[in-house]
Structures are given as C-alpha cells and as structure tokens.
Short mmCIF file of C-alpha atoms in Angstrom, two decimals:
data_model
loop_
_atom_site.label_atom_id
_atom_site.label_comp_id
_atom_site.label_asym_id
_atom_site.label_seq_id
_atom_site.Cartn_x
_atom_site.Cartn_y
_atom_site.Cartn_z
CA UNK R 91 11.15 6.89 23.76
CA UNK R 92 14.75 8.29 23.84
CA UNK R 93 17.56 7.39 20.84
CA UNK R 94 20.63 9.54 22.35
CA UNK R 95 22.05 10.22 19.26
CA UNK R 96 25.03 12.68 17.57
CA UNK R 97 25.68 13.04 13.64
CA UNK R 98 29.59 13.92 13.36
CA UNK R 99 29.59 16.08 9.73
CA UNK R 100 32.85 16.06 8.84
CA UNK R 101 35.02 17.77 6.32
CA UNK R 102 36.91 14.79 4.56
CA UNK R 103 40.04 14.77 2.96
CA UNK R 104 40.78 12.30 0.08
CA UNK R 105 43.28 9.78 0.75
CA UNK R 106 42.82 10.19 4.36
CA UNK R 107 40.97 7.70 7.02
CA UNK R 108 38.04 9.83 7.85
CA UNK R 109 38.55 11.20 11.83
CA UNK R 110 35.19 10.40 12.49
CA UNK R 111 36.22 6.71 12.38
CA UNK R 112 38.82 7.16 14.20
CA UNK R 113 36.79 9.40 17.18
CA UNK R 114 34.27 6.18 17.01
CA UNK R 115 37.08 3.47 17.39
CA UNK R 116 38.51 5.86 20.86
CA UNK R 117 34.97 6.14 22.05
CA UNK R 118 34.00 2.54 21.60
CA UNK R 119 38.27 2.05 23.59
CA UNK R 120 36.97 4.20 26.14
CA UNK R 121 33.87 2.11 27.00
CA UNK R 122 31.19 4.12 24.98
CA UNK R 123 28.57 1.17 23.96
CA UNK R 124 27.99 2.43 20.40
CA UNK R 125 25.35 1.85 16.92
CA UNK R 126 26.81 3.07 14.02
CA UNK R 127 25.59 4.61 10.90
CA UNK R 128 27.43 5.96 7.77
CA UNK R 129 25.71 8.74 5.59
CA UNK R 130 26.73 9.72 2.33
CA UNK R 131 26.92 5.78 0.89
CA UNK R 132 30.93 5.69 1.45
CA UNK R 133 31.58 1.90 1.15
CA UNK R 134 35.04 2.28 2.40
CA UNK R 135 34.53 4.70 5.31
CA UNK R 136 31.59 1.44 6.21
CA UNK R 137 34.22 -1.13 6.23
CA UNK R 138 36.30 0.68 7.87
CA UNK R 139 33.70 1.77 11.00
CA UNK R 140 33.25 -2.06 11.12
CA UNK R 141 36.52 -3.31 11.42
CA UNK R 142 37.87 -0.70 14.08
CA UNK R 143 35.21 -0.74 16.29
CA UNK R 144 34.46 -4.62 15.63
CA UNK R 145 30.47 -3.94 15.20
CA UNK R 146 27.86 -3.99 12.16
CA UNK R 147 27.34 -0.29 10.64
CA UNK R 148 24.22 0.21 8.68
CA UNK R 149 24.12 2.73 5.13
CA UNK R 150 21.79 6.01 6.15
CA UNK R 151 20.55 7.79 2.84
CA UNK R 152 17.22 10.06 2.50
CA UNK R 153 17.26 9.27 -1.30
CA UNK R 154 17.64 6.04 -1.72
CA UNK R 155 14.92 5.39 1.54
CA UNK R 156 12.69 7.02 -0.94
CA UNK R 157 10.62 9.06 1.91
CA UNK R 158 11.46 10.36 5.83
CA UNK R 159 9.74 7.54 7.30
CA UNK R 160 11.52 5.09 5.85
CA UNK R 161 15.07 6.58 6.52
CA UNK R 162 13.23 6.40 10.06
CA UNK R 163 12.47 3.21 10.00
CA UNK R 164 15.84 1.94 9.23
CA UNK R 165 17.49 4.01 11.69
CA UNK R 166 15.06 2.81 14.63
CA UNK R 167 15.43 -0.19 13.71
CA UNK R 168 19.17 -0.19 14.06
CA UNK R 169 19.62 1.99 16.99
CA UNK R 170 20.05 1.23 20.51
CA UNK R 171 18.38 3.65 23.81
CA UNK R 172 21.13 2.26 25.48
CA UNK R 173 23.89 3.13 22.98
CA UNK R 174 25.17 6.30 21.23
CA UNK R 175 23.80 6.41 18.36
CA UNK R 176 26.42 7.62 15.75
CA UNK R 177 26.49 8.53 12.44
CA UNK R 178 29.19 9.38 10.31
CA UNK R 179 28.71 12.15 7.55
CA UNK R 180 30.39 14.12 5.15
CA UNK R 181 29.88 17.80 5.95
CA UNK R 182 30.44 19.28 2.53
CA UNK R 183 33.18 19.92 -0.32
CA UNK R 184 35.15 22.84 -1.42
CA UNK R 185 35.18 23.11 -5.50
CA UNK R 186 38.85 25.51 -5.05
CA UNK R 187 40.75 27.54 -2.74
CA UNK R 188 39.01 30.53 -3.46
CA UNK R 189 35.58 28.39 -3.82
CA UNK R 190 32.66 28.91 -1.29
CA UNK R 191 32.74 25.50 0.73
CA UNK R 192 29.06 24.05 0.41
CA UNK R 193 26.95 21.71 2.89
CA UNK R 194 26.00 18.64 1.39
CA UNK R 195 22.28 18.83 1.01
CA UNK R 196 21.76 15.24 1.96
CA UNK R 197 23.28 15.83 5.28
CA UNK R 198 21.44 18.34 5.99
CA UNK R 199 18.53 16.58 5.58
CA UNK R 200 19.74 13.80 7.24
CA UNK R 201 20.10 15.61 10.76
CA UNK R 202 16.86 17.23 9.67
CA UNK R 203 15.10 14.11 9.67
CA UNK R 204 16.73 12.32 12.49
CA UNK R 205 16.76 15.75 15.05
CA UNK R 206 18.85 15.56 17.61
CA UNK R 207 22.37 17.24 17.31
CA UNK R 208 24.94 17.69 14.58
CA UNK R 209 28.64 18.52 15.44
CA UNK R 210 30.49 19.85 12.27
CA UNK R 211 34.15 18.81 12.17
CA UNK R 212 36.41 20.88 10.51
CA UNK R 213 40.15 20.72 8.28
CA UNK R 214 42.45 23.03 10.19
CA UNK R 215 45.37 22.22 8.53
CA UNK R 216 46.13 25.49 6.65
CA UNK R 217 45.55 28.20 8.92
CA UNK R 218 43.37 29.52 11.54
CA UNK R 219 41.99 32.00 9.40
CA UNK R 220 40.59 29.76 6.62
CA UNK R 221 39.75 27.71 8.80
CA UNK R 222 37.31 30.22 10.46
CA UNK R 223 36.20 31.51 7.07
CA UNK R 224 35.10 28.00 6.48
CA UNK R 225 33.28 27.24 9.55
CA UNK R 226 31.21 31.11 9.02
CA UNK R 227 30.33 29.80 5.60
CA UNK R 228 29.04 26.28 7.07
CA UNK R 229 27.19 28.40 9.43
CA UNK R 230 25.29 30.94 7.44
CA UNK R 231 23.83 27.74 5.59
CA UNK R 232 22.82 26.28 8.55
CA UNK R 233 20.75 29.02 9.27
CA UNK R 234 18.54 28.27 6.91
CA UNK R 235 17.57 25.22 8.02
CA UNK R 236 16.58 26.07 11.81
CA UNK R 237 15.59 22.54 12.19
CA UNK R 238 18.87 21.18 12.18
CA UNK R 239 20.46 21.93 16.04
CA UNK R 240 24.51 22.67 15.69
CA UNK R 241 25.80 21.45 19.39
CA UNK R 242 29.36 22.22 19.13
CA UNK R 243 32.45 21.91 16.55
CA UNK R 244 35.82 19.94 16.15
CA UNK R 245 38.56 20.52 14.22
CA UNK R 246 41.10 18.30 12.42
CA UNK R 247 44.74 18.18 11.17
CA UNK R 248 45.84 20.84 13.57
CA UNK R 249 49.56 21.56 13.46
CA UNK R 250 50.07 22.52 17.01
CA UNK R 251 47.62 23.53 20.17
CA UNK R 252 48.62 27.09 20.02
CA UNK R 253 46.88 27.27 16.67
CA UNK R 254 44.06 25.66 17.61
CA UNK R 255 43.46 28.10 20.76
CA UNK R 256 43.24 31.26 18.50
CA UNK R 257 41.18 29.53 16.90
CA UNK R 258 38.39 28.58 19.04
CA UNK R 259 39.13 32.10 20.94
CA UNK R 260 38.48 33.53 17.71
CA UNK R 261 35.16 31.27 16.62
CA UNK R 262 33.61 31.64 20.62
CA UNK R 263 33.26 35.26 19.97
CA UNK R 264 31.19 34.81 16.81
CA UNK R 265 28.90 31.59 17.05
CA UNK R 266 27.67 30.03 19.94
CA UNK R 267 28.84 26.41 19.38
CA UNK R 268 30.59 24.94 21.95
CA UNK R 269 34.42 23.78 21.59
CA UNK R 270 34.93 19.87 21.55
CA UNK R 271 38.60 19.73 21.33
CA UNK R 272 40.77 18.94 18.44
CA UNK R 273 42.46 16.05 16.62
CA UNK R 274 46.15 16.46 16.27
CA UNK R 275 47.66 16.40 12.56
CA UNK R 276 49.74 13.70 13.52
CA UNK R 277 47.33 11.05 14.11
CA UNK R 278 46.12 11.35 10.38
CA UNK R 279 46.46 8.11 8.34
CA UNK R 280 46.19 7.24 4.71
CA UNK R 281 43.35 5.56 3.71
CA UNK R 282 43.53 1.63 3.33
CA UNK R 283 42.19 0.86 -0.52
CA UNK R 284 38.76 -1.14 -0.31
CA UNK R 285 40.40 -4.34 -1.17
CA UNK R 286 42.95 -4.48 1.59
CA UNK R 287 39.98 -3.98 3.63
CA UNK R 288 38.03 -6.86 2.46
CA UNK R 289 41.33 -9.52 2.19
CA UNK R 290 41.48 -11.83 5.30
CA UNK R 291 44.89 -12.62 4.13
CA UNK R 292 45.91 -8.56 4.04
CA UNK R 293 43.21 -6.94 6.75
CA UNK R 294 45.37 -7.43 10.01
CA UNK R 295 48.49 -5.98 9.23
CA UNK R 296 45.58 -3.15 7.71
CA UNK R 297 44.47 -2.52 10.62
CA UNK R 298 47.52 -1.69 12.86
CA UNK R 299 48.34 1.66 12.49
CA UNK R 300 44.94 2.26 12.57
CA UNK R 301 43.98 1.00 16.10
CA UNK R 302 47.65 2.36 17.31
CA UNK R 303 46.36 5.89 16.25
CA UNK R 304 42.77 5.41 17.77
CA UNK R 305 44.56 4.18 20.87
CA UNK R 306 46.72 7.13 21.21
CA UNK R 307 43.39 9.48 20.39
CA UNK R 308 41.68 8.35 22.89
CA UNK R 309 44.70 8.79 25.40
CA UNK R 310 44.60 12.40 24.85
CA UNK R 311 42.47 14.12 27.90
CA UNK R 312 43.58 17.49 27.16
CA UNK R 313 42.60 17.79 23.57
CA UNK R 314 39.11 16.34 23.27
CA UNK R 315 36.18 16.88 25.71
CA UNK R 316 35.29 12.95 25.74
CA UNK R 317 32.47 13.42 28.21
CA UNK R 318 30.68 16.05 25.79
CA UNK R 319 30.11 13.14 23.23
CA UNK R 320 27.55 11.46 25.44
CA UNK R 321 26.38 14.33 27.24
CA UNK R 322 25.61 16.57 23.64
CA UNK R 323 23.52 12.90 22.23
CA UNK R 324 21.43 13.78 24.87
CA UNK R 325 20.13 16.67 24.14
CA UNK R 326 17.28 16.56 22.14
CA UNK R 327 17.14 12.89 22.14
CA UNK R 328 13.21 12.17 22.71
CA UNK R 329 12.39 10.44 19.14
CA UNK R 330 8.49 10.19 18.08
CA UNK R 331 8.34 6.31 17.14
CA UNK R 332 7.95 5.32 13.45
CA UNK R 333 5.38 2.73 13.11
CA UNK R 334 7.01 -0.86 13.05
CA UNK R 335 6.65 -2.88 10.18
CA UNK R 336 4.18 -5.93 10.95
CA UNK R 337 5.86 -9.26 11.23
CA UNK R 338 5.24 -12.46 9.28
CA UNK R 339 3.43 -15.28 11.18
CA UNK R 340 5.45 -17.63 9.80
CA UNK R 341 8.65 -16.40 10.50
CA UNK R 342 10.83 -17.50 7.67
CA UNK R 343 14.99 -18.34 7.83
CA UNK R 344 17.30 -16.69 6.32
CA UNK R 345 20.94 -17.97 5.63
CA UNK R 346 23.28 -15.03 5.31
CA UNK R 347 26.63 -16.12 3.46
CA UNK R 348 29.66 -14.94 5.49
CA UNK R 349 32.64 -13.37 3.88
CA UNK R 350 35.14 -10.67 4.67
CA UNK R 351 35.31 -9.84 0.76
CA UNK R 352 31.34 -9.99 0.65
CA UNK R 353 31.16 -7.30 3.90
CA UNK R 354 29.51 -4.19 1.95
CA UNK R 355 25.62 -4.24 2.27
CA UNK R 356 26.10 -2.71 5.31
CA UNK R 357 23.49 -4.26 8.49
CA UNK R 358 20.41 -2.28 6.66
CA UNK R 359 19.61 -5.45 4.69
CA UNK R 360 19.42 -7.66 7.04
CA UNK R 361 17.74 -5.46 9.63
CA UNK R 362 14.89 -5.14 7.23
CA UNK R 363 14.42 -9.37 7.56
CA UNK R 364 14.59 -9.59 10.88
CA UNK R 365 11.85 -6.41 11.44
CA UNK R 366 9.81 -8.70 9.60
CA UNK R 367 10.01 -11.22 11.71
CA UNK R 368 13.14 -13.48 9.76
CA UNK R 369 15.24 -15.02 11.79
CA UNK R 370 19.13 -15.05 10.33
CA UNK R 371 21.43 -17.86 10.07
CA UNK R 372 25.37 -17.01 8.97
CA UNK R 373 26.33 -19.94 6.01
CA UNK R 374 30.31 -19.29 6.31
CA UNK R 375 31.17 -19.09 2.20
CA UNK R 376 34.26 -21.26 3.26
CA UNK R 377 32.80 -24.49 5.15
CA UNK R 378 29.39 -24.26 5.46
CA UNK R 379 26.12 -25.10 3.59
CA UNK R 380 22.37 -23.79 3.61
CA UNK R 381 20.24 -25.93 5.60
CA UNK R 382 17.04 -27.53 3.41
CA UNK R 383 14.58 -25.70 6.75
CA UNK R 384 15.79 -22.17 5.29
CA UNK R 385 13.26 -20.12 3.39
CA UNK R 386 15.74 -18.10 1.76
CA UNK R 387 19.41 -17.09 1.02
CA UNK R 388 20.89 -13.85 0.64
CA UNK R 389 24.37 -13.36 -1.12
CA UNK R 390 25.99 -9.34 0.17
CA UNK R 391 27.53 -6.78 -1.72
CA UNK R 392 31.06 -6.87 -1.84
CA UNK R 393 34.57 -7.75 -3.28
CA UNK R 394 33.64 -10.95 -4.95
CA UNK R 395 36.37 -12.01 -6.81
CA UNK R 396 38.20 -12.10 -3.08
CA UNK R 397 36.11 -14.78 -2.02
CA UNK R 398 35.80 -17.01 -5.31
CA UNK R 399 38.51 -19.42 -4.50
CA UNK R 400 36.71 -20.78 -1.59
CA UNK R 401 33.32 -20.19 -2.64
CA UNK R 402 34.01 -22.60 -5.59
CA UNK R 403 36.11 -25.11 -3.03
CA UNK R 404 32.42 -25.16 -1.17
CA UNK R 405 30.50 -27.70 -3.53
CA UNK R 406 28.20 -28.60 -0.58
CA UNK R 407 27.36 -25.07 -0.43
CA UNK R 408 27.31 -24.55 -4.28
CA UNK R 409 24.79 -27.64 -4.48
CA UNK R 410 22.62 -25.93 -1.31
CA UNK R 411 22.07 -22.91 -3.57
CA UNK R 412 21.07 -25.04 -6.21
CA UNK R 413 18.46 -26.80 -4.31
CA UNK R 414 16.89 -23.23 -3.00
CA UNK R 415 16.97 -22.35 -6.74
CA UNK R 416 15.44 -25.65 -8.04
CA UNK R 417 12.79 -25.62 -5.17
CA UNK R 418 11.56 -22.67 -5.79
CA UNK R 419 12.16 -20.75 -2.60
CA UNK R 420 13.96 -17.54 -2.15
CA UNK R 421 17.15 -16.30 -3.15
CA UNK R 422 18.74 -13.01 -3.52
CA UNK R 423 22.65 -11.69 -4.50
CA UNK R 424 23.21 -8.44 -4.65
CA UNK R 425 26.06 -6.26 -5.98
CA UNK R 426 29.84 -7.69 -6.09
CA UNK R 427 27.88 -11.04 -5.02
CA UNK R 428 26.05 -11.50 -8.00
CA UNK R 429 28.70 -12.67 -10.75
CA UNK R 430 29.95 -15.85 -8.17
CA UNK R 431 26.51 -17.44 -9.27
CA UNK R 432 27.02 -16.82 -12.95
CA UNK R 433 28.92 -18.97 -15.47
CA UNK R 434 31.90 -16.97 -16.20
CA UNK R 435 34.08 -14.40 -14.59
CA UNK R 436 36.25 -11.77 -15.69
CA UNK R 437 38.60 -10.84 -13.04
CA UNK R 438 40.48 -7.66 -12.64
CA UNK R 439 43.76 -9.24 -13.19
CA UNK R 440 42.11 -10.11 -16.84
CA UNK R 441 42.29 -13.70 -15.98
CA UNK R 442 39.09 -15.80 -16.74
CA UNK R 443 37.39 -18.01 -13.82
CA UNK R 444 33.89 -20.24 -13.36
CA UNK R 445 31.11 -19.32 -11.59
CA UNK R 446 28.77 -21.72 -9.74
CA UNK R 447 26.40 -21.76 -12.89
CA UNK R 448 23.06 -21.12 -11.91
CA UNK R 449 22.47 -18.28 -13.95
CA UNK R 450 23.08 -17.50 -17.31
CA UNK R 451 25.23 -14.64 -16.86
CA UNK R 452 28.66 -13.45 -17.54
CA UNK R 453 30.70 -11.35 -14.99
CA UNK R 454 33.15 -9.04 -14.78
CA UNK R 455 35.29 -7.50 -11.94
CA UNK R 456 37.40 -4.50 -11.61
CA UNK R 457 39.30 -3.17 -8.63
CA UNK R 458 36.85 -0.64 -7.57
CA UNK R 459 38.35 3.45 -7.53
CA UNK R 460 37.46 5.84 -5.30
CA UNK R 461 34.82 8.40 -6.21
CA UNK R 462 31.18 9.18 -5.71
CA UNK R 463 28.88 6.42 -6.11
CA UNK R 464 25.80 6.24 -8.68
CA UNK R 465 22.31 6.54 -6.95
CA UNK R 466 19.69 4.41 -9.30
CA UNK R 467 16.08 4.16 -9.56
CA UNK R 468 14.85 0.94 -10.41
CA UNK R 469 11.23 0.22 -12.11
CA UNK R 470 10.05 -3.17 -13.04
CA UNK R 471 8.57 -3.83 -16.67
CA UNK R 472 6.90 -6.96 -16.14
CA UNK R 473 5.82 -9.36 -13.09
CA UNK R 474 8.99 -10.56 -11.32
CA UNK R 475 9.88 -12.86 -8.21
CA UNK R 476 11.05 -9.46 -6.17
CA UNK R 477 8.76 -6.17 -7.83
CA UNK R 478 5.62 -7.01 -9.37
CA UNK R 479 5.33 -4.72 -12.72
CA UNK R 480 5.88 -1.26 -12.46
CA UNK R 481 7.19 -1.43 -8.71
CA UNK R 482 10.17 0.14 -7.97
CA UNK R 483 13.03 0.25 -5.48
CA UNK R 484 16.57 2.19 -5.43
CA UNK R 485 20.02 1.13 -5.13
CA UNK R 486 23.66 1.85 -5.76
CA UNK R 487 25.73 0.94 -9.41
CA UNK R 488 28.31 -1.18 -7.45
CA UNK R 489 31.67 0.32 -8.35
CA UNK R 490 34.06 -2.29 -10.96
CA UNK R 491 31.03 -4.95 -10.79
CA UNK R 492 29.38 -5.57 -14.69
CA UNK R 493 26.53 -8.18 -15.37
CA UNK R 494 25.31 -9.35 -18.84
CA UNK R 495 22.96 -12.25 -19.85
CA UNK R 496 22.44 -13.97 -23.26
CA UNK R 497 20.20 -11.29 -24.17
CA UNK R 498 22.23 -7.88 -24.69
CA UNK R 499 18.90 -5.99 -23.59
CA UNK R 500 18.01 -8.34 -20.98
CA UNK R 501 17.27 -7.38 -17.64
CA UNK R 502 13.50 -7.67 -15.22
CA UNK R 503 14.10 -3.84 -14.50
CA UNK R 504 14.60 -0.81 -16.32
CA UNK R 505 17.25 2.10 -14.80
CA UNK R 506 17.05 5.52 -14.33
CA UNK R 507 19.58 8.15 -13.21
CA UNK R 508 17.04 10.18 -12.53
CA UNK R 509 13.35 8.98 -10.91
CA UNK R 510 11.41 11.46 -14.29
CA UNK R 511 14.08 10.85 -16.72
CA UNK R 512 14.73 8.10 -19.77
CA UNK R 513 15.61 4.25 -19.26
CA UNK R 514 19.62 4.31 -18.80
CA UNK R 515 19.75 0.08 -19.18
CA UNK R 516 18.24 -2.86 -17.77
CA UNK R 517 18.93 -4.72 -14.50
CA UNK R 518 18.22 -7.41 -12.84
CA UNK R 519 17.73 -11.45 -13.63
CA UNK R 520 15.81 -13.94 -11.84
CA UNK R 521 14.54 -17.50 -12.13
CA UNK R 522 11.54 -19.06 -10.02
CA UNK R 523 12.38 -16.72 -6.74
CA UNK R 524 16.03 -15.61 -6.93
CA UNK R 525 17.08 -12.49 -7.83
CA UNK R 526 20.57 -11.27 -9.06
CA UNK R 527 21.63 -7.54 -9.38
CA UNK R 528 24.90 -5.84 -9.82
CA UNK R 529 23.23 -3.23 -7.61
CA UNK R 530 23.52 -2.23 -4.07
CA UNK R 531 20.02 -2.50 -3.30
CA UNK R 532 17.77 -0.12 -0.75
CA UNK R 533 15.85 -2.83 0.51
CA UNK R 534 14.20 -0.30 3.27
CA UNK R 535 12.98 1.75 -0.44
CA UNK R 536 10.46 -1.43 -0.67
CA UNK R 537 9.90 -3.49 2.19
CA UNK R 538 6.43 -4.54 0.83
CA UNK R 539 8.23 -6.70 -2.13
CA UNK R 540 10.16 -7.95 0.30
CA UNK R 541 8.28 -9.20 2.36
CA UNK R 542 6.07 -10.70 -0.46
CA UNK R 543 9.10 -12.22 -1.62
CA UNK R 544 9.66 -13.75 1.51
CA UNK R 545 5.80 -15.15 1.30
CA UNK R 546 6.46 -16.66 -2.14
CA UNK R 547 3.43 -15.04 -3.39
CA UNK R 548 2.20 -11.91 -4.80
CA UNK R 549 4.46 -11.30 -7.55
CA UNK R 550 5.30 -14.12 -9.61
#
C-alpha cells in the first residue's frame, strides 16, 4: 500500500507559533486533504494544528510507543492513502550562539521508522551565513543515519528575498537538497498560551491573526514551491503494512466527553478503540449524558478547571458516570480530566471548588508553563482494572495537574523516570473498572490491557 507522507523538522523558536502549523493551515486553504501528526509531545503546537486546520491531530513518539511497530501501528492507523500525511517535528536545539546545533534523536528516529521523506526547516533570521553553518551541521548528522531520506529544505524568518537567494545559491552548491521556498519574517506570530487555546469564551478572537497570516502564506506563489509538498510525499511512499490489531466481536461503545478545555489526548486514544473494533459516541460535557447501552467512558487530557463550571451544571451527566462506576463497567480519565471526578479542587486562581465525587481524591490545578514535558514509565504492583501486576504502559506527567488520595503513598502503579531506574511515586486509582491518572497516557504502549479492559476480564 502507499501512505504519501512528509515529516516537516523544524527549527522552533520559543514564543513563536511553529511555521509548520502555519504551512499545514495554507496547504489544507489551498485544497491539500491532509492527516496530521505532531512529534516531539508539544501539547500546544497539537491544539494549535487542530484548531487552524479544523481536523483531529494524533501525538507520534518512538518512546512512549515502547517499540517501532507500535509507533507503526498508530500512525497507520491514523493516516489516510488519500491524504498527505503530515507530521510536525522539532528538528533540533542550539545550547548558545557559539553551540553546535544538535538533531533531536527522537526525530531522527521518527523519519527512520516511518521512511519516506524529511524536509528540515530552518531559522534564517540572523544571517545567511549562520544560517548555512547551521544547515551543514544538520547535515553531517544526517549522514549518519542513511536511512533517513532529506528531500529538500525551507527556511524561516527571512528578512527580505535577496537574503534568502544567496542563500540557497550558496547551500545548492554544497548539498543536494532541493529549495522549497521560504517563509517571510513577517508572517511570524507569537504563540497563543495553552489556555487561550482551550477557552471557548477566548479561542476565536485566538485564532484571527492566525488564519489572516496562513491566508496570506498561502497567497504567496513566488516564495514557496506549493506543488513540491505533494509531489516530495510521494517519493518513497510504498509503506510495508503493520499487522492490524484483531477486533472485538462484541464491539463495545464508547462515550467520549466533549470539551474544548478537555482537547489534549490528541486522536491516538481514541484511534486505538476504534482499531479494536469500539465504536465512539461524543457525550458533550455541557448538555449531554452517557447512554446506559455504553460499555465505557473516557474523560481526555486537558485544561480541566476550564470546563468545571459546566461539567458540575451537568448532574444528568454527573449521575451517568456514576451509574458506569456503580455497574461495574468501564471508565477511564486521564490527565487534566482526572481531578473533575474527585472531591475537591484546587484551582490555579487558589480558589477551592467540588468535584463530582466519585473518587476519593483531591486535585489541584495550575496554569500549565511552557517547557519540555516528562516522559514516564508506568509498572503496576498489584492486579488492577487497566494492567494486571507487573504490566506496564508509558505516558506523559501532565504539566500544572497534581492528584492525591487518602493514602499519601497510594497509587495502583509505581513511576519511573527512567524504564531501569528507582520508583519516583505512585500513580494511578481505580475502583471496580475505572481508572484515574494525572498522566497523559500511551494507550498504543499497551493495547492488550486495553482491550482486556474493554472485555471486563483479565485483570481484575
């Protein structure tokens, strides 16, 4: 089968919305049917995907997949042979000026594992020559992985056109990569914080500048060779099939609760249910409630405390929960999700609030800061609903999100840091089949639990 597909590696800026977003938002305006990925775990560079190109965008991370063949799995199974298939890296970081810039190893092998092309995209907004000096570092590191297939280059935050000329004259005489155009310095915008992004009340006035400057990128004929895009996901696009995960006869429910402020899982999740064999149902968290025929509920990741207020206004669907809890059939909340079912709430203003009060937990938010996120490795001590005892998955510490029970050391699962090293803490509550975690979870890092879990058996 063929899975055109391009991974656009690009040099990121903080404070800045990554360019890569914007290049997906003026390919999707220019009629480019698109699937979208995001490497490197970024939950705002996610949101922001979603919102300006008005599509799902699933998480892509070789570590927290655990192996190859499951990053392939979840990458097959969101992808589209009809689509570009586009994901959206981070190329590497520069420690200082005079530091050597270095390739993030993850997305190296990333595009290792996925074949097809890579284009690097490149800062340009100090001078041509740096600017070359960086692109001959990225390139001598590249060579050592001969597996990974560089199809051209782009280059951001250039000051003017004559500037970018030398330097593509410059860069065509040394490596072979072909020239995709540039993206002008003044189409950069600051980047949105993570809550504006997931407030209904704030998002739309967000959003403007940001589809006025993909609307003018994608106007711009003579500084971007649009038609490469498709043409270079072509090459190299024949993909060996991953086995597909075997489907459950009985094909259980799901009901997915709907939230702007609870929009962080990214699709991965939920395209693990439905590969084995779930069918989804979206349970707005303002008006709606879980029917008694669902199997199972799943609470996203997100901004909680921005959805509280109506969650708690929705006693039908507070009382729906309930009965999945008392009946015993599945129910799992993940990350920023997790405190709304507890009894109390810290929020980041300091200001205390209820929680539904079906677990015994206490929760706190804080507004989440920018920085890398924590990758976690996840072992369970004893028989559980989820992991039966010593399982494991992987997940994310969700950034300003804190959990506690009664019992200070409480937790189903102990934490690592590192997948060798010491227990960091404990994680992880459940009663008859539903789960809560303040983690991100990897649910493609243990689809057999899952889909035990969805059974009801096995575990428990």
């Amino acid at each position: 089968m063929d899975l055109p597909r391009l991974i656009l590696a690009e040099e990121r800026r903080p404070g800045k919305v990554p360019s890569g977003v914007l290049l997906a938002a003026a390919l999707k305006q220019r009629g480019y049917r698109l699937r979208l990925f995001v490497a490197g775990g970024d939950e705002g560079t996610l949101r922001l995907a979603e919102c300006l190109c008005g599509q799902r965008c699933s998480y892509l991370d070789p570590v927290l997949c655990g192996s190859g063949g499951a990053l392939r799995s979840l990458f097959q199974a969101g992808a589209d042979p009809e689509a570009l298939n586009l994901v959206l890296a981070p190329l590497g970081s520069r420690s200082g000026d005079d530091a050597p810039f270095l390739v993030h190893p993850e997305t190296r092998e990333l595009a290792s594992l996925l074949g097809g092309g890579l284009v690097p995209v490149f800062c340009a907004d100090t001078s041509a020559m740096v600017a070359a000096r960086t692109v001959e570092e990225v390139a001598r590191q590249l060579e050592s992985a001969p597996e990974v297939s560089i199809l051209g280059t782009l280059f951001l935050s250039v000051p003017f056109p004559r500037e970018y000329q030398l330097l593509d004259r410059d860069l065509g005489r040394r490596l072979p990569w072909m020239g995709l155009g540039y993206v002008p310095r003044e189409l950069e915008r600051p980047e949105p914080s993570l809550g504006d992004l997931c407030n209904p009340e704030v998002l739309p006035r967000t959003l403007i500048p940001l589809r006025t400057a993909a609307a003018h990128l994608q106007s711009l004929e003579d500084q971007i060779q649009w038609p490469l895009f498709g043409a270079l996901a072509r090459v190299g696009c024949a993909w060996e099939p991953e086995p597909p995960l075997e489907p459950l006869f009985s094909r259980p429910r799901v009901a997915v609760l709907r939230h702007p402020g609870l929009s962080l899982s990214g699709e991965g999740p939920e395209l693990l249910l439905q590969a084995l064999g779930c069918s989804l149902l979206d349970i707005p968290l303002a008006g709606g409630a879980i029917p008694r025929e669902c199997d199972a509920a799943y609470l996203p990741h997100g901004l909680g405390f921005l959805a509280l207020v109506q969650f708690l206004e929705n006693r039908e669907l507070i009382q729906s929960l309930g009965q999945i809890l008392l009946s015993g059939r599945g129910l799992l909340a993940e990350g920023g999700g997790a405190p709304l079912l507890g009894e109390q709430i810290l929020l980041p203003s300091g200001k205390g609030a209820r929680g539904a009060s079906l677990f015994s937990l206490k929760g706190i938010y804080r507004e989440p800061r920018p920085g890398s996120q924590t990758r976690l490795f996840v072992r369970a001590r004893a028989q559980g609903p989820l992991l039966g005892e010593g399982e494991s998955l992987r997940g994310v510490a969700s950034k300003g999100v804190f959990l506690s029970g009664a019992d200070p050391q409480g937790g189903d699962w102990e934490v690592r840091e590192d997948p060798v090293g010491a227990p960091t803490g404990m994680e992880g509550w459940s009663l008859n089949r539903a789960v809560v975690t303040r983690l991100r979870l990897e649910l493609w890092s243990c689809p057999l639990p899952v889909r035990r879990w969805l059974l009801g058996r096995g575990n428990a």
